[in-house]
Short mmCIF file of C-alpha atoms in Angstrom, two decimals:
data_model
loop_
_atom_site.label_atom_id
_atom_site.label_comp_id
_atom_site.label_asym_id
_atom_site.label_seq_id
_atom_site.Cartn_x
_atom_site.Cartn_y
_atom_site.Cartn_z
CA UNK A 1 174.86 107.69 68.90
CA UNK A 2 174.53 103.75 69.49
CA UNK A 3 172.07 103.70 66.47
CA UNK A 4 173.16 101.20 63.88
CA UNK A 5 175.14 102.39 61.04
CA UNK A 6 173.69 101.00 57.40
CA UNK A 7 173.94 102.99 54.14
CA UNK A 8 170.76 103.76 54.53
CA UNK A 9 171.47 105.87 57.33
CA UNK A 10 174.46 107.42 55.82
CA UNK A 11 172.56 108.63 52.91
CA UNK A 12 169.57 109.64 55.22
CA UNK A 13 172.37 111.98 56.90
CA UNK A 14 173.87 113.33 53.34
CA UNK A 15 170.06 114.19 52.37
CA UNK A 16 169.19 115.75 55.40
CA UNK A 17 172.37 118.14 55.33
CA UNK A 18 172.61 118.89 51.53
CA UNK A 19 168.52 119.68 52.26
CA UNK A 20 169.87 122.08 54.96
CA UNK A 21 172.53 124.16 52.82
CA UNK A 22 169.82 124.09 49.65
CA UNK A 23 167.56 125.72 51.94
CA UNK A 24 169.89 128.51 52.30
CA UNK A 25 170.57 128.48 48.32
CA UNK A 26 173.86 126.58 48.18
CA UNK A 27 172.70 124.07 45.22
CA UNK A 28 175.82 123.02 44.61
CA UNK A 29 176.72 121.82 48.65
CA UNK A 30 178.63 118.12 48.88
CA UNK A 31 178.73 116.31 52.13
CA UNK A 32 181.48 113.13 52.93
CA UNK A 33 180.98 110.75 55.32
CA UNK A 34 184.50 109.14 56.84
CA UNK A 35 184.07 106.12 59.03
CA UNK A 36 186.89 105.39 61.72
CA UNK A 37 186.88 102.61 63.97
CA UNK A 38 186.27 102.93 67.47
CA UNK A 39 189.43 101.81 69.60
CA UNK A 40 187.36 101.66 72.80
CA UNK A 41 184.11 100.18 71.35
CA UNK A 42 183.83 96.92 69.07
CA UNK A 43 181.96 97.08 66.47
CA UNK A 44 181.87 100.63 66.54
CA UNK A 45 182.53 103.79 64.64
CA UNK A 46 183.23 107.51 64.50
CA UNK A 47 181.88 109.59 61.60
CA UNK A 48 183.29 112.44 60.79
CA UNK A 49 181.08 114.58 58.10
CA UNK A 50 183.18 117.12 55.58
CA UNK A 51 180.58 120.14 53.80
CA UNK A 52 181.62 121.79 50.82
CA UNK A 53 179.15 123.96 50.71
CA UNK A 54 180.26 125.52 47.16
CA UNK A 55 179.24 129.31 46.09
CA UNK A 56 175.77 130.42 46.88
CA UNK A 57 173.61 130.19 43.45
CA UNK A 58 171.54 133.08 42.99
CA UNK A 59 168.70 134.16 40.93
CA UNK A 60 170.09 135.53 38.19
CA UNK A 61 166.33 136.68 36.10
CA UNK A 62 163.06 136.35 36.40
CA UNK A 63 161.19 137.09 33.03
CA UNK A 64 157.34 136.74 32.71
CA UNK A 65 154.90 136.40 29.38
CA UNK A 66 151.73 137.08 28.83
CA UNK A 67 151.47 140.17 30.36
CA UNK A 68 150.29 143.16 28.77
CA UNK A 69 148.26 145.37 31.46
CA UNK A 70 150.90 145.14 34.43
CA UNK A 71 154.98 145.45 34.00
CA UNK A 72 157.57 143.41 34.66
CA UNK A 73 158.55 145.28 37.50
CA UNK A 74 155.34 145.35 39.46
CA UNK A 75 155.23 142.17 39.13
CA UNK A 76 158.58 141.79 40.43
CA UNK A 77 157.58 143.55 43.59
CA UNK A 78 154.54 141.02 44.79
CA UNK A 79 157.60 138.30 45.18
CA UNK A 80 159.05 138.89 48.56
CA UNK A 81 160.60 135.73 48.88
CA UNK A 82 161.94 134.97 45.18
CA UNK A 83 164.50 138.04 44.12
CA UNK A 84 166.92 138.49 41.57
CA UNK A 85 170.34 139.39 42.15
CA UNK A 86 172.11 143.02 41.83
CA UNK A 87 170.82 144.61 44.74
CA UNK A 88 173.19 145.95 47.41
CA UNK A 89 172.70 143.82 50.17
CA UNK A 90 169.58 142.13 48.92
CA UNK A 91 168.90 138.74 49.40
CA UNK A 92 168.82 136.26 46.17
CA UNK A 93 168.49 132.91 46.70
CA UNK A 94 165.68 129.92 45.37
CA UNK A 95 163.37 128.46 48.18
CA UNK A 96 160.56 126.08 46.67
CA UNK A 97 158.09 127.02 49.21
CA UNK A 98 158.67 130.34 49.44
CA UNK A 99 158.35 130.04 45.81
CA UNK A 100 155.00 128.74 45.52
CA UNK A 101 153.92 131.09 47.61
CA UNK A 102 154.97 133.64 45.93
CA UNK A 103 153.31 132.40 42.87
CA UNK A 104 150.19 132.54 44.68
CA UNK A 105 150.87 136.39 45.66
CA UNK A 106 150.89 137.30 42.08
CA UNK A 107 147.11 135.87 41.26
CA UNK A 108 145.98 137.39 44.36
CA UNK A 109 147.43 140.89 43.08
CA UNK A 110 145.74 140.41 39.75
CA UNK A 111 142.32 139.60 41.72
CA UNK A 112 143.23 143.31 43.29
CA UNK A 113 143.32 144.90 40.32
CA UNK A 114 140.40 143.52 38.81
CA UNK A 115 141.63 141.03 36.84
CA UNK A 116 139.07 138.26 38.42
CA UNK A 117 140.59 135.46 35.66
CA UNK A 118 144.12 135.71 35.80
CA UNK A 119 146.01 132.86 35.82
CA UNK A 120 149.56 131.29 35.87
CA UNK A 121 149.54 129.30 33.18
CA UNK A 122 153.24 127.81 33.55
CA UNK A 123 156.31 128.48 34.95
CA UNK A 124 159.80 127.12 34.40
CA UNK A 125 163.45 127.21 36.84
CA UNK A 126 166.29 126.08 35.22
CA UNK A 127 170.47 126.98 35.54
CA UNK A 128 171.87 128.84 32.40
CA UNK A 129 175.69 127.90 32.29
CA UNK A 130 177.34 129.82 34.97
CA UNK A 131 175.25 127.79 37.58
CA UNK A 132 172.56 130.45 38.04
CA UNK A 133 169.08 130.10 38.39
CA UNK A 134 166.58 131.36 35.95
CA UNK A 135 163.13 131.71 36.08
CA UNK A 136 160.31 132.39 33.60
CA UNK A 137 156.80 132.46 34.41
CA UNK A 138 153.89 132.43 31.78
CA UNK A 139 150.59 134.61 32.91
CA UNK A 140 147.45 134.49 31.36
CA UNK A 141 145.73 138.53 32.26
CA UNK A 142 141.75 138.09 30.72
CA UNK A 143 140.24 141.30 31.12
CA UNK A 144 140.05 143.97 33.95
CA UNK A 145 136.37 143.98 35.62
CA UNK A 146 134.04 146.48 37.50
CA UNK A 147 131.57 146.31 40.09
CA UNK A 148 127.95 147.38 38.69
CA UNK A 149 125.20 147.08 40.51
CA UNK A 150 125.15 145.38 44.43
CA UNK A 151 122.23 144.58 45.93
CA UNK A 152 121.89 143.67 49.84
CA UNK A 153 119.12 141.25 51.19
CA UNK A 154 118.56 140.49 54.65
CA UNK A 155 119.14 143.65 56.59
CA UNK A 156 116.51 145.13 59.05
CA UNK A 157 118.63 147.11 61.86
CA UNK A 158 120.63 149.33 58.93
CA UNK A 159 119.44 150.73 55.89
CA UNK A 160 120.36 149.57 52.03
CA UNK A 161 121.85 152.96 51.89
CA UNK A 162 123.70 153.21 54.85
CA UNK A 163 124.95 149.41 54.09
CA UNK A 164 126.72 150.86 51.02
CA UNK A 165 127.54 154.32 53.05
CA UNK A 166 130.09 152.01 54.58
CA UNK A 167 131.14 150.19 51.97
CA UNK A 168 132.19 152.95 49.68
CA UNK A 169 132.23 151.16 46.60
CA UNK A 170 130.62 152.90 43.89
CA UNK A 171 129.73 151.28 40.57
CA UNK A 172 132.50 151.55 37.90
CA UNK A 173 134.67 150.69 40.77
CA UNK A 174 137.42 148.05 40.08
CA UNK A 175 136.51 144.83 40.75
CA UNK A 176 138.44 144.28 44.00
CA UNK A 177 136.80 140.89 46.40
CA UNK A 178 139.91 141.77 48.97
CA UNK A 179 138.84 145.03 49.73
CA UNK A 180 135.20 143.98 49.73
CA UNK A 181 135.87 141.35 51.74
CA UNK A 182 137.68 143.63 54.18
CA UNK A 183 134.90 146.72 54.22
CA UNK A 184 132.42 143.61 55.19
CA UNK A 185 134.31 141.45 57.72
CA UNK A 186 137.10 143.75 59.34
CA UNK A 187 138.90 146.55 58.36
CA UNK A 188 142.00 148.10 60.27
CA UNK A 189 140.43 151.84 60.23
CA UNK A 190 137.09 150.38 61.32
CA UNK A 191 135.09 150.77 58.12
CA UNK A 192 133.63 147.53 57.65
CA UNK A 193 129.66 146.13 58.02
CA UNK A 194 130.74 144.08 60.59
CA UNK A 195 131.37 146.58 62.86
CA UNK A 196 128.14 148.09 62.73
CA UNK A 197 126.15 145.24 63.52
CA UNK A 198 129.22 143.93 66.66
CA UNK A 199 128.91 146.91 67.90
CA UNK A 200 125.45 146.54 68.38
CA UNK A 201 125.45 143.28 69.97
CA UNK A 202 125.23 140.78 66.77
CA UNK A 203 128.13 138.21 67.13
CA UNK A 204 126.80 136.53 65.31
CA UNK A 205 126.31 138.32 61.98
CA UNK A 206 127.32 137.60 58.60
CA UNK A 207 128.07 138.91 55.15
CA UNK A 208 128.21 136.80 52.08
CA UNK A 209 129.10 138.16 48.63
CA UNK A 210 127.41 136.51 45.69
CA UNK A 211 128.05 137.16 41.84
CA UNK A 212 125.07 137.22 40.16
CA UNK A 213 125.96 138.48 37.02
CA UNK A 214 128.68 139.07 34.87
CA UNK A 215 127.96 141.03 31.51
CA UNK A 216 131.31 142.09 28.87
CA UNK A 217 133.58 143.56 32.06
CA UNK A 218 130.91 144.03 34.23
CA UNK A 219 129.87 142.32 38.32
CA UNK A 220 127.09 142.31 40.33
CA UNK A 221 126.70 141.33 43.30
CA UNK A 222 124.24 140.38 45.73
CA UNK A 223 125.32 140.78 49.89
CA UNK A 224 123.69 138.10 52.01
CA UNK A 225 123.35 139.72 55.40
CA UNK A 226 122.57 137.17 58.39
CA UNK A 227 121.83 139.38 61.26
CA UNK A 228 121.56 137.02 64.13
CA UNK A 229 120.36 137.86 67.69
CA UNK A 230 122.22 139.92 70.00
CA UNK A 231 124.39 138.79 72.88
CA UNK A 232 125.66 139.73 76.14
CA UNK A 233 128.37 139.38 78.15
CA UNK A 234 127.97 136.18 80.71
CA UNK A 235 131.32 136.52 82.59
CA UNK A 236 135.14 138.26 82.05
CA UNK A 237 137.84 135.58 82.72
CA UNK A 238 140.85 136.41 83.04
CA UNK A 239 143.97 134.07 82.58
CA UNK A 240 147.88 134.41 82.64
CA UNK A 241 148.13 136.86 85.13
CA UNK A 242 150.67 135.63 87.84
CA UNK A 243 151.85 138.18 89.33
CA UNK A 244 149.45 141.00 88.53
CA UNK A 245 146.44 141.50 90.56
CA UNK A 246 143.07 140.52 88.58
CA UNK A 247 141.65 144.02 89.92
CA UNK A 248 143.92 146.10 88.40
CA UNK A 249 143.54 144.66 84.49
CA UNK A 250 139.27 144.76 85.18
CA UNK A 251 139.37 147.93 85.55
CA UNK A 252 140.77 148.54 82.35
CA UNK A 253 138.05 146.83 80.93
CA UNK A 254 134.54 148.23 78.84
CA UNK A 255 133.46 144.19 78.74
CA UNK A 256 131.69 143.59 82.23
CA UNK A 257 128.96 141.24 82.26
CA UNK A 258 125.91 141.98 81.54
CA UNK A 259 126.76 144.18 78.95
CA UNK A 260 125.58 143.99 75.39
CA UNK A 261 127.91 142.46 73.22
CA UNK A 262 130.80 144.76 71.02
CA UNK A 263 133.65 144.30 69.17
CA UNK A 264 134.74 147.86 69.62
CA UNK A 265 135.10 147.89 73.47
CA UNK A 266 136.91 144.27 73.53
CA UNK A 267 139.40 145.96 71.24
CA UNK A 268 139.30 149.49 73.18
CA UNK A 269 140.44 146.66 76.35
CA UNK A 270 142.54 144.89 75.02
CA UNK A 271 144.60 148.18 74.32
CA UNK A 272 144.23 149.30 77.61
CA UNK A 273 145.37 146.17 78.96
CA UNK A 274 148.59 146.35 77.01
CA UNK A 275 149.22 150.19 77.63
CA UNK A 276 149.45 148.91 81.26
CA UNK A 277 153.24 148.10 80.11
CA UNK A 278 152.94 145.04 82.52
CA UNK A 279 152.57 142.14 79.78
CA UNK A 280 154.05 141.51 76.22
CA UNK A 281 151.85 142.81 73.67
CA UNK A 282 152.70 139.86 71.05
CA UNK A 283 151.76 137.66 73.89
CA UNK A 284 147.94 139.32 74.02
#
């Protein structure tokens, strides 16, 4: 209101809404734009906006090339957001970002299962001639890869041994950076390096994976372990709490100052803190 009215504006305001009903995969969506004069105001108008949204356009197929070591429908399954119709219920419809990301799921499954040089080579979207969408993305595989031999440098509180104890990947293993990414830095079930050396008091510890070799379908690796000193605890703040006592959440802590540094107690808090009941856990 009491902007001024150009066609500039008015097809700033069809953009904006045909962007709107695209979003929620009505492609074919027309917006009108009536102008009435205002009786009370000069130089004034009303606008009334019509929306034919039309039929919803779904995703009819989605056919890939170039791949020979995973299916069709595994592939499939890594795209969450990008579905075809047929399924009861399901949800079909074309978002560009959603897409893309998508995309980017199905390298990152490759990288899972070894396949360290997969990439998507090209992909087209176009509407066959009932109006729905079609999609056909080209994959380049390369081969499947292994992990061989992994060295670790830089460790003096654990032993090379007990290093890999924790990792548990053997050689001949499938080449997998996500999981050996996860057994260094954090895992949900607690197997990771990290821990170890948290646990202990070394915040500031790090892991770095380096290839440095790679023979027919063969890796190896070399772990850069950066120990760091260990730290304590200076002080326990606590913030947010308005209408519970401070007293009663300390006491539910394992951090107190003065303590050595661990990951495994400010986790074992922060549970008790929410088992408490008296704060929202998405919140924490």
């Amino acid at each position: 209101r009491n902007a001024v009215f150009t066609e500039e504006v008015r097809e700033a305001i069809i953009r904006s809404i045909e962007k709107h009903y695209m979003d929620k995969g009505y492609y074919d969506a027309r917006v009108g734009i009536e102008e009435i004069p205002d009786e009370k105001r000069v130089n004034s108008v009303k606008l009334v906006i019509s929306v034919d949204r039309g039929e919803r356009v779904r995703i009819a197929s989605i056919e890939f090339e170039g791949n020979q070591q995973v299916s069709d429908r595994k592939l499939r399954k890594q795209m969450k957001d990008t579905r075809r119709k047929g399924r009861l219920f399901g949800k079909s419809k074309f978002e560009e970002g959603l897409y893309e990301a998508d995309k980017d799921k199905l390298i990152a499954y490759y990288n899972k299962e070894g396949f360290r040089n997969a990439i998507l080579l090209s992909d087209t979207v176009w509407r066959d001639d009932k109006g729905h969408l079609r999609i056909r993305i080209d994959l380049f595989e390369g081969d499947r890869f292994y992990f061989r031999n992994i060295a670790i440098k830089g460790n003096s509180l654990y032993s090379d041994q007990h290093i890999r104890n924790v990792l548990g990947i053997q050689r001949g293993d499938v080449y997998n950076l996500e999981l050996l990414q996860k057994r260094l830095s954090f895992s949900n079930d607690g197997r990771d390096v990290s821990s170890l050396y948290m646990d202990e008091g070394h915040l500031f510890f790090r892991a770095e994976p380096v290839e440095t070799g790679v023979e027919n379908d063969s890796v190896d690796l070399l772990i850069r372990i950066t120990e760091g000193p260990p730290a304590t605890i200076d002080r326990v703040v606590i913030t947010g709490n308005d209408r519970t006592h401070e007293h009663v959440i300390l006491r539910e802590l394992r951090t107190r100052p003065g303590q050595k540094f661990s990951r495994s107690d400010i986790i074992r808090s922060q549970r008790a803190v929410m088992a408490l009941g008296y704060f929202n856990p998405e919140s924490l």
